[in-house]
Short mmCIF file of C-alpha atoms in Angstrom, two decimals:
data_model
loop_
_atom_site.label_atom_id
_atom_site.label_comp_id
_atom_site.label_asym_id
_atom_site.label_seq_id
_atom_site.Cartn_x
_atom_site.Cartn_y
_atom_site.Cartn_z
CA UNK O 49 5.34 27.81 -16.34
CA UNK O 50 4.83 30.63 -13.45
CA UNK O 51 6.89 30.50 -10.39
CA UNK O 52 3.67 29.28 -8.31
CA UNK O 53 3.38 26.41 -11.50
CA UNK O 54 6.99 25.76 -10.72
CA UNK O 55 7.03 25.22 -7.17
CA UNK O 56 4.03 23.52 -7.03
CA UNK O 57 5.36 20.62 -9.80
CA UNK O 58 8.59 20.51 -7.78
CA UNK O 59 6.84 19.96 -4.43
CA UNK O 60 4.77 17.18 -5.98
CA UNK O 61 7.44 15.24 -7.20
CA UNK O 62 9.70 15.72 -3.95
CA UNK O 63 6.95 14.87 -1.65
CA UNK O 64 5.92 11.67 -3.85
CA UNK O 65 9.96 10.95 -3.87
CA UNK O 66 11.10 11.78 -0.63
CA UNK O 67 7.44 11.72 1.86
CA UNK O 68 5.64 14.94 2.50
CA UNK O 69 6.88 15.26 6.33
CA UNK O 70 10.76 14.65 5.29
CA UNK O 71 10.67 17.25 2.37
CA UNK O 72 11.61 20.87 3.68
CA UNK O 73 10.67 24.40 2.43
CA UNK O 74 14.34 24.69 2.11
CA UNK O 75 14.89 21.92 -0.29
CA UNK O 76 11.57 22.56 -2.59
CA UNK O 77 12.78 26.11 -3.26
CA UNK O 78 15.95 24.99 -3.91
CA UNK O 79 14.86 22.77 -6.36
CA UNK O 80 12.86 25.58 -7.82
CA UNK O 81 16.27 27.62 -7.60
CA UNK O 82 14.48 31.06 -5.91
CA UNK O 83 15.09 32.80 -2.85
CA UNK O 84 13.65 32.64 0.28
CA UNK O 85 11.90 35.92 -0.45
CA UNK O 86 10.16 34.61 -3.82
CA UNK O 87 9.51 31.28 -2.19
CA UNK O 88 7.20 33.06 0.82
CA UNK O 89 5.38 35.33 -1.56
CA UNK O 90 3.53 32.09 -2.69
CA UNK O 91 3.15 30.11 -0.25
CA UNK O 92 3.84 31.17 3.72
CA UNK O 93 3.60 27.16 5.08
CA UNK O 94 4.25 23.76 3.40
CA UNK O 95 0.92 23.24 3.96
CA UNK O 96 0.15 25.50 1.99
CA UNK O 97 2.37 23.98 -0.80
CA UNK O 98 0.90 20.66 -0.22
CA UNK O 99 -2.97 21.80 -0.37
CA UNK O 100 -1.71 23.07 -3.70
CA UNK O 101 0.15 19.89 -4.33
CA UNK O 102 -3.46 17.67 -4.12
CA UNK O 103 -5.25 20.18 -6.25
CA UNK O 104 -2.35 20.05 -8.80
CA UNK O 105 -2.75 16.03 -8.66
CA UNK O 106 -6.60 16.42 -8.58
CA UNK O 107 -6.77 18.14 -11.47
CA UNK O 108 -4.09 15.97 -13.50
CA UNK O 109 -6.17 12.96 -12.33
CA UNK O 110 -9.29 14.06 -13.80
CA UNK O 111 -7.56 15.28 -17.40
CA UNK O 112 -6.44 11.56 -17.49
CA UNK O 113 -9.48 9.93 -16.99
CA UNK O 114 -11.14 12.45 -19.73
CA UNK O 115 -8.32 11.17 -21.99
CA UNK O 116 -9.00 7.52 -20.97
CA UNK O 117 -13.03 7.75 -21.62
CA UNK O 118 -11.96 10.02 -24.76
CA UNK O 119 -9.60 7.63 -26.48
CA UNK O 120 -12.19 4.09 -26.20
CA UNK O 121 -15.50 3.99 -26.41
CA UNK O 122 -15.37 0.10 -24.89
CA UNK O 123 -15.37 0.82 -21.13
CA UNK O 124 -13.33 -2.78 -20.45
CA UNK O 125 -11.09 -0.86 -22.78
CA UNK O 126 -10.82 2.09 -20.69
CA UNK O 127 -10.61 0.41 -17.74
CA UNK O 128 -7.53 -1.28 -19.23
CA UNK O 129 -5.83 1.54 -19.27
CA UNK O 130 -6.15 2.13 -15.69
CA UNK O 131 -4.95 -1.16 -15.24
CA UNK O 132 -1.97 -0.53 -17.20
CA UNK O 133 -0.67 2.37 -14.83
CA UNK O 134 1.02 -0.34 -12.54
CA UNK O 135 3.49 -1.35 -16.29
CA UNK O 136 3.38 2.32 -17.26
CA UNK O 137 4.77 3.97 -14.22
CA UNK O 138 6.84 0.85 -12.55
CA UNK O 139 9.97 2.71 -12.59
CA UNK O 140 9.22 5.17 -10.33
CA UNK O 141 6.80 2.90 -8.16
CA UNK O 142 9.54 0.23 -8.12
CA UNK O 143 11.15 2.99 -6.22
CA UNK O 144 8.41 4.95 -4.58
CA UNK O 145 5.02 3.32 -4.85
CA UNK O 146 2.11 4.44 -5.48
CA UNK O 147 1.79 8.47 -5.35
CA UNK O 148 -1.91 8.35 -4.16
CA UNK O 149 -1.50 5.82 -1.96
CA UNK O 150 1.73 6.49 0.11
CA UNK O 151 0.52 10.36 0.40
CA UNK O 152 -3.05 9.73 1.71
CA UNK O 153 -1.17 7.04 4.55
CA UNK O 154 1.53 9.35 4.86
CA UNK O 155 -1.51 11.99 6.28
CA UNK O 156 -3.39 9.21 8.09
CA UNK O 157 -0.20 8.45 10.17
CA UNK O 158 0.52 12.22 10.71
CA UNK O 159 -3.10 13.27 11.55
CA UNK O 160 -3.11 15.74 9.40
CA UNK O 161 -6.38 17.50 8.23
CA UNK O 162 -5.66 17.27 4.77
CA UNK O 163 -5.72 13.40 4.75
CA UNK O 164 -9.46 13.50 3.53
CA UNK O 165 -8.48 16.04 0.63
CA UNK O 166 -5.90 13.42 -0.25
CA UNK O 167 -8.36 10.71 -0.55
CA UNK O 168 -10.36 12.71 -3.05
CA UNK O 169 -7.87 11.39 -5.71
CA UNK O 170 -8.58 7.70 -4.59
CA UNK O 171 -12.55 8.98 -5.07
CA UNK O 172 -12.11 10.46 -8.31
CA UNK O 173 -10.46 6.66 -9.71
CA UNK O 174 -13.18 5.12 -7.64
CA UNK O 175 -16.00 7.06 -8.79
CA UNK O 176 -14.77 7.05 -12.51
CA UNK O 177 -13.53 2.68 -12.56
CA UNK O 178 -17.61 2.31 -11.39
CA UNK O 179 -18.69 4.24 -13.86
CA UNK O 180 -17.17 2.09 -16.25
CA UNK O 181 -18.73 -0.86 -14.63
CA UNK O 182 -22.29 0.69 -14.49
CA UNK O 183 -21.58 1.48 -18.08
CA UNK O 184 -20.84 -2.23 -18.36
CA UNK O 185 -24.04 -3.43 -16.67
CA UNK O 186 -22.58 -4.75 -13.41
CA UNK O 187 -25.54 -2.82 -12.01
CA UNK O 188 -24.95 -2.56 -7.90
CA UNK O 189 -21.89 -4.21 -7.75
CA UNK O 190 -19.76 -1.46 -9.98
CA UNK O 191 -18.73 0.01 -6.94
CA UNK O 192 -17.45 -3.34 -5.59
CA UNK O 193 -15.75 -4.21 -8.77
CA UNK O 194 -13.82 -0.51 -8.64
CA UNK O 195 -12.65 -1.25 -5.05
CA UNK O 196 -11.25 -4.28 -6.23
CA UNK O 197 -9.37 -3.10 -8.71
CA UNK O 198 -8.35 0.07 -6.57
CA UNK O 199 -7.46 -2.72 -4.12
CA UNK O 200 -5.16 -4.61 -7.35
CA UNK O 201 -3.06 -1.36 -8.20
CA UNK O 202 -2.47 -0.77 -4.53
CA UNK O 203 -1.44 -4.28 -3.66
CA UNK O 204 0.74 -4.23 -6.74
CA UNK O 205 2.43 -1.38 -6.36
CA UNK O 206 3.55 -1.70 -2.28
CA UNK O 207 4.82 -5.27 -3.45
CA UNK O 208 6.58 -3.81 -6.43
CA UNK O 209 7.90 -1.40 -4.36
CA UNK O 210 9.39 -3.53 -1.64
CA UNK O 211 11.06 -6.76 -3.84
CA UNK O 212 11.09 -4.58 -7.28
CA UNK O 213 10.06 -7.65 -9.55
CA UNK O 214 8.91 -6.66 -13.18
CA UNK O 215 7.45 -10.19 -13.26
CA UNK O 216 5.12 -10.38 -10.54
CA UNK O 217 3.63 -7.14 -12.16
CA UNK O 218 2.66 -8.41 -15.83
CA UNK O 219 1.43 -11.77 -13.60
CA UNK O 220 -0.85 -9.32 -11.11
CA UNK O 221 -1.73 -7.33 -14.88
CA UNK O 222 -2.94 -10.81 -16.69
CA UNK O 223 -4.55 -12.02 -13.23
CA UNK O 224 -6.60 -8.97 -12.85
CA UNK O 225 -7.49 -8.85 -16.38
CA UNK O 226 -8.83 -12.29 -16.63
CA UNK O 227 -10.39 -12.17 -13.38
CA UNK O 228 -12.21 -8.85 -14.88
CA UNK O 229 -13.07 -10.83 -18.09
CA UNK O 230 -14.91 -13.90 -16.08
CA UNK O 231 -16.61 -10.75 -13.91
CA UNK O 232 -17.85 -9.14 -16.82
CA UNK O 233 -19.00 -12.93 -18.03
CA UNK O 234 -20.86 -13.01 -15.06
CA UNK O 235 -23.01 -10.06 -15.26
CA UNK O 236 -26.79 -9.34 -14.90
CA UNK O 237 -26.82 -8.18 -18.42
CA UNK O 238 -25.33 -11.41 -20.40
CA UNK O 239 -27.34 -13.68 -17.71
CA UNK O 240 -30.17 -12.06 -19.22
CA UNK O 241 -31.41 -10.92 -22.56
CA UNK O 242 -28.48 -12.48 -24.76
CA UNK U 236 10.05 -5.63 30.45
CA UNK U 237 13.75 -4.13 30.72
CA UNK U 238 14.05 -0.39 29.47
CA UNK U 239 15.98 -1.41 26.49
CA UNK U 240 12.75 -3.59 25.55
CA UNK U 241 9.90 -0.89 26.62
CA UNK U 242 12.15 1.36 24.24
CA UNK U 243 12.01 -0.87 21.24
CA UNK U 244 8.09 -1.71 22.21
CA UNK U 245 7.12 2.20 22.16
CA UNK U 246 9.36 2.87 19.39
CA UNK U 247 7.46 -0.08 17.30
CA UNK U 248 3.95 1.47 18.12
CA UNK U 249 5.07 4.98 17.35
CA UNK U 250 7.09 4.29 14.13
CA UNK U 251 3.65 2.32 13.21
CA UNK U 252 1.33 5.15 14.27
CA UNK U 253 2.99 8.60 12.94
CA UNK U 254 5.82 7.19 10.60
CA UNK U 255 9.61 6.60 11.44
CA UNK U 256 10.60 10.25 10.23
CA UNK U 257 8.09 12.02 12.66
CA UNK U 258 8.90 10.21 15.53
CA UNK U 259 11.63 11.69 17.09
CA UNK U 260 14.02 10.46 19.76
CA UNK U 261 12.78 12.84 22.56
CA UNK U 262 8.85 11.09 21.74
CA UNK U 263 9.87 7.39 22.63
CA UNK U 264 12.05 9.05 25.48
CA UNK U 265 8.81 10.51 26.71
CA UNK U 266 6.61 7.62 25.80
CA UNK U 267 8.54 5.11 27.48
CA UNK U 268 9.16 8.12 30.80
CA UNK U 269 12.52 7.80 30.86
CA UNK U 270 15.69 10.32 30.95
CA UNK U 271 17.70 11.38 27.99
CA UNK U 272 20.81 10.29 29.80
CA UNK U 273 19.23 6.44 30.40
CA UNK U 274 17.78 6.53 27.04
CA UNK U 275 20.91 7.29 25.04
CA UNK U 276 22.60 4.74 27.63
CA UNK U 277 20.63 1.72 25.43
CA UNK U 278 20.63 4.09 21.93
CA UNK U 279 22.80 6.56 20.70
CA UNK U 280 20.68 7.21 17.14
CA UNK U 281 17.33 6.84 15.84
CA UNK U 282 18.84 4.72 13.26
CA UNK U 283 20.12 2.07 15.83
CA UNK U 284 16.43 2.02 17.37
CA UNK U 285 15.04 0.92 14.19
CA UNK U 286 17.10 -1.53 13.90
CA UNK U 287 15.80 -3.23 16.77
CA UNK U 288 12.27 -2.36 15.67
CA UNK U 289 12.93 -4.24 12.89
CA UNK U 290 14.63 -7.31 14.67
CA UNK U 291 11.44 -7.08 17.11
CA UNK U 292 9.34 -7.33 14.13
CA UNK U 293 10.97 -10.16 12.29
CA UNK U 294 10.71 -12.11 15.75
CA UNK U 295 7.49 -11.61 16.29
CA UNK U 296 6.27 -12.26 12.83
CA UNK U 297 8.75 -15.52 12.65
CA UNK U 298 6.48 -16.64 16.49
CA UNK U 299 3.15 -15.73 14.75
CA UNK U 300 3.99 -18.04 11.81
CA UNK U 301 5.13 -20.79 13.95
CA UNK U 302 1.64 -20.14 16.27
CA UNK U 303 -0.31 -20.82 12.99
CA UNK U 304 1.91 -23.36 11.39
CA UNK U 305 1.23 -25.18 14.96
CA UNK U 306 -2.46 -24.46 15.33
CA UNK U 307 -3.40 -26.09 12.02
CA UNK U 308 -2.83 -29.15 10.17
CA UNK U 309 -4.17 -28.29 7.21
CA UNK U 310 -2.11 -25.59 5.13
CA UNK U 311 -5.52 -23.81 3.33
CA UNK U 312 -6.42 -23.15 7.13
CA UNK U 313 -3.16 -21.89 8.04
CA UNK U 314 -3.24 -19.53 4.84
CA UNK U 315 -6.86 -18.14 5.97
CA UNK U 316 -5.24 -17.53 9.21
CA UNK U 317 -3.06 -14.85 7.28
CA UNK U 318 -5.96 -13.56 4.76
CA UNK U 319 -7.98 -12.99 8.41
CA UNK U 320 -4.96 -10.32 9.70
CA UNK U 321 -6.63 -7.50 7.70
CA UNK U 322 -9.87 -8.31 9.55
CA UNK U 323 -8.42 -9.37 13.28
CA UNK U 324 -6.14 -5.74 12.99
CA UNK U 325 -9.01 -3.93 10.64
CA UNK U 326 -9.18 -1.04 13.90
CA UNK U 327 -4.99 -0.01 13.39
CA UNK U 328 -5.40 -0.72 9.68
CA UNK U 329 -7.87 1.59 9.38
CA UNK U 330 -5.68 4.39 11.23
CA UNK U 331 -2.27 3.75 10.00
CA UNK U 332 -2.33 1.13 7.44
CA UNK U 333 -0.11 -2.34 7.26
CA UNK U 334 2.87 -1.98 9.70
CA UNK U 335 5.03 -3.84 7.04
CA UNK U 336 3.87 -2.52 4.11
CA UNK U 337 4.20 1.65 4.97
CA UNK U 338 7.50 1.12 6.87
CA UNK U 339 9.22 -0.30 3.93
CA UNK U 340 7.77 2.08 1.62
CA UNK U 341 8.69 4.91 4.02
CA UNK U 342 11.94 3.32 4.13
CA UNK U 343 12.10 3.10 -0.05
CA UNK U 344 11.18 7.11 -0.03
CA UNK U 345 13.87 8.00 2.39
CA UNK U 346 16.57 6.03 0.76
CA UNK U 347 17.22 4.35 4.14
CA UNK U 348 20.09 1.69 4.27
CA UNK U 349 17.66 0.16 6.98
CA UNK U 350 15.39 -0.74 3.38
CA UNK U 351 16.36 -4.13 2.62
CA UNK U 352 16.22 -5.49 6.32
CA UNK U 353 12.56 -4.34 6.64
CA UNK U 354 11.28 -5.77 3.31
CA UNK U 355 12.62 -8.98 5.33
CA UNK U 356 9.57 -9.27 7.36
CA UNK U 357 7.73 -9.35 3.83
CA UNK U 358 10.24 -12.02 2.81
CA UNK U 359 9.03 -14.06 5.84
CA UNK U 360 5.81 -13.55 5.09
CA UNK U 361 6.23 -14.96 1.30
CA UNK U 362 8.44 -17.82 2.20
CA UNK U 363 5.77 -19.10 4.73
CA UNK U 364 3.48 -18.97 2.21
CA UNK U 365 5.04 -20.41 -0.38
CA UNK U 366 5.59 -23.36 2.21
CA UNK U 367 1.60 -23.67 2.69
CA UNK U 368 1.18 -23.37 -1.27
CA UNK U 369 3.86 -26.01 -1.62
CA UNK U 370 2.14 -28.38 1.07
CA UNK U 371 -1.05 -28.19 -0.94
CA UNK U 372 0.74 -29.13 -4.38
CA UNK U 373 0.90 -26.02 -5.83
CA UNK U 374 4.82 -26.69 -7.42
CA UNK U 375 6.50 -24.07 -9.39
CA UNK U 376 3.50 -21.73 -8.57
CA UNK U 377 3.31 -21.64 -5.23
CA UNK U 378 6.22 -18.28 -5.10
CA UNK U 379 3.70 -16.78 -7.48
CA UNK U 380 0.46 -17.91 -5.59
CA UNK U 381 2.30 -16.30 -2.23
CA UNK U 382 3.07 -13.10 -4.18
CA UNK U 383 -0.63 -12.47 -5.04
CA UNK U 384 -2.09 -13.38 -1.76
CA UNK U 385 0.46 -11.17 0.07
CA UNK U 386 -0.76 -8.51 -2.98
CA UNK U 387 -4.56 -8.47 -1.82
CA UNK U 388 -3.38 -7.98 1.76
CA UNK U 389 -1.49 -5.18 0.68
CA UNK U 390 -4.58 -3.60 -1.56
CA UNK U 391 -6.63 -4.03 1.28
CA UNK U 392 -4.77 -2.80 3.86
CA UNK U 393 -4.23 0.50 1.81
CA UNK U 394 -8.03 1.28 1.01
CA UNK U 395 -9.13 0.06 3.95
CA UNK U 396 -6.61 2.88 5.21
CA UNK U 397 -7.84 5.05 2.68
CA UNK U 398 -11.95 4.68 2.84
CA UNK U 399 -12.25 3.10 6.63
CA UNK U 400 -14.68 1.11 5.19
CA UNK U 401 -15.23 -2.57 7.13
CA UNK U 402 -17.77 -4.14 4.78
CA UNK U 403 -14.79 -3.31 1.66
CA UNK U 404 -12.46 -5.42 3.93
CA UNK U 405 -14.80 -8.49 4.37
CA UNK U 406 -15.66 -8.51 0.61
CA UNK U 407 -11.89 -8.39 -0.49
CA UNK U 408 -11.37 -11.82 2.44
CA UNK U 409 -14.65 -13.62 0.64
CA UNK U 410 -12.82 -12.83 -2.90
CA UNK U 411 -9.43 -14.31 -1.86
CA UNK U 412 -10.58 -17.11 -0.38
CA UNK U 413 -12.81 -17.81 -3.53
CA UNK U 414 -9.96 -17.43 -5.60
CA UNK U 415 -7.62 -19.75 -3.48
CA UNK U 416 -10.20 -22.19 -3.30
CA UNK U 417 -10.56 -21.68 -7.41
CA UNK U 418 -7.13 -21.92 -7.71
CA UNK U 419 -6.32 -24.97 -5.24
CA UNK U 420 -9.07 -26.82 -7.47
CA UNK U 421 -6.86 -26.41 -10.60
CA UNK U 422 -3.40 -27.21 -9.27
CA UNK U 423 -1.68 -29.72 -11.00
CA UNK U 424 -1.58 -32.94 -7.93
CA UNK U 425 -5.51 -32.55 -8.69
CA UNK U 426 -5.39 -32.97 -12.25
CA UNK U 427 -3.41 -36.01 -12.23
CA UNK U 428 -3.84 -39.11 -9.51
CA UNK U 429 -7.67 -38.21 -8.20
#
């Protein structure tokens, strides 16, 4: 991994850790271990870093939803997997939250003009969750469905975060599952020809 | 309003609005138009003024429970009070996000010792619901029924945050109260003596 690589990786996990406004240049380079010197060749401002930071995490976020759709060819399936994130990750949301979601409020509160570059992430799970659905046949309401499960892994995880309760996450897991299963029960598709 | 409570009051609004870390001392001094030397006369950290932010908080969320606990008989009405906050405060929501949510999670991210105190506003929160949940027969679910209704509050508040999108909000209230009235059909004082 390049310098740039390395920087980059270390400012994503200490502005996910830590918050983006309470994260220095100072401590991301020395978490890097460079100088000062080496440091400004790649990037002059932290926002610099962090425009590089939501790239970084856009591009991550699409290579895992290609390896979702790639590994099932049943969308529920897929969408299972997103689903699973809040089990997969709880450690560090137990202790953080959600990446996307604490960065793109983080902005909001701040003001700061790369808030809407931030959501992008949030549109990429959107967009891809209602493709699933379309694929599904919930027809219109795909895009409602995806909100409502955006709206599951966010609720989750702030909850998680604040009373750190493994339980309550496997209950939100089976709820939103089964409430997915009756949804998908319900759909134009089975109403019809079957 | 004394100075000590116009300090805590501006210091509420602008830990909500730009985040505890980027608010610094000198901005509720200015804020609230006072001197440095009266200001530090009432607090002598930032530290101390969130404390009181948070004991401001937990009152006021403690009066607001006791307003709704008062204005209804009926506990499923006192519960759609709460599932109506993401509505009533959809305007601040939409800037910053849930006041109780993003300050412990800012909290979390910092390491603050301040942590625990502020997930006590979500504790009241729960606990009230639980109560309602209780009232309505729910038994040995009712911590659990609390926990997910608090959850969709949480998901909501953070897209809503996220995608300023009002018609996302009303769909997510419709759902919830579905599902309560779904689930209050099941509970187990139904099953038995009607």
């Amino acid at each position: 991994m390049g310098t740039r690589e390395q920087i980059v990786d270390a400012a994503n996990r200490l502005f996910y850790e830590q918050g983006f406004e309470s994260t220095s240049f100072a401590a991301i380079a020395e978490a890097v271990g460079i100088s000062r010197g080496n440091f400004y060749y790649h990037f002059k401002t932290k926002d610099e870093i962090l425009q590089a930071v939501i790239e970084a995490r856009l591009a991550s976020t699409r290579k895992m939803l290609d390896a979702w759709a790639d590994a099932s060819a049943d969308p529920l399936d897929r969408v299972r997997r997103f689903v699973g994130i809040v089990i997969t990750n709880r450690g560090d949301i137990e202790n953080y939250g959600c990446p996307v979601g604490t960065l793109t409020n983080e902005l909001a509160k701040l003001g700061h003009p790369a808030r809407a570059h931030a959501v992008g992430v949030f549109e990429l799970f959107r967009t891809w969750l209602r493709e699933q659905f379309e694929e599904l046949g919930c027809e219109t309401e795909s895009d409602d469905i995806a909100m409502h499960v955006l709206a599951f892994s966010q609720g989750t995880a702030m909850l998680s975060n604040a009373f750190q309760d493994g339980d309550f996450v496997y209950r939100e897991v089976d709820r939103i599952d089964t409430w997915l299963s009756g949804r998908l029960a319900s759909r134009p598709s089975t109403d019809g020809a079957r």
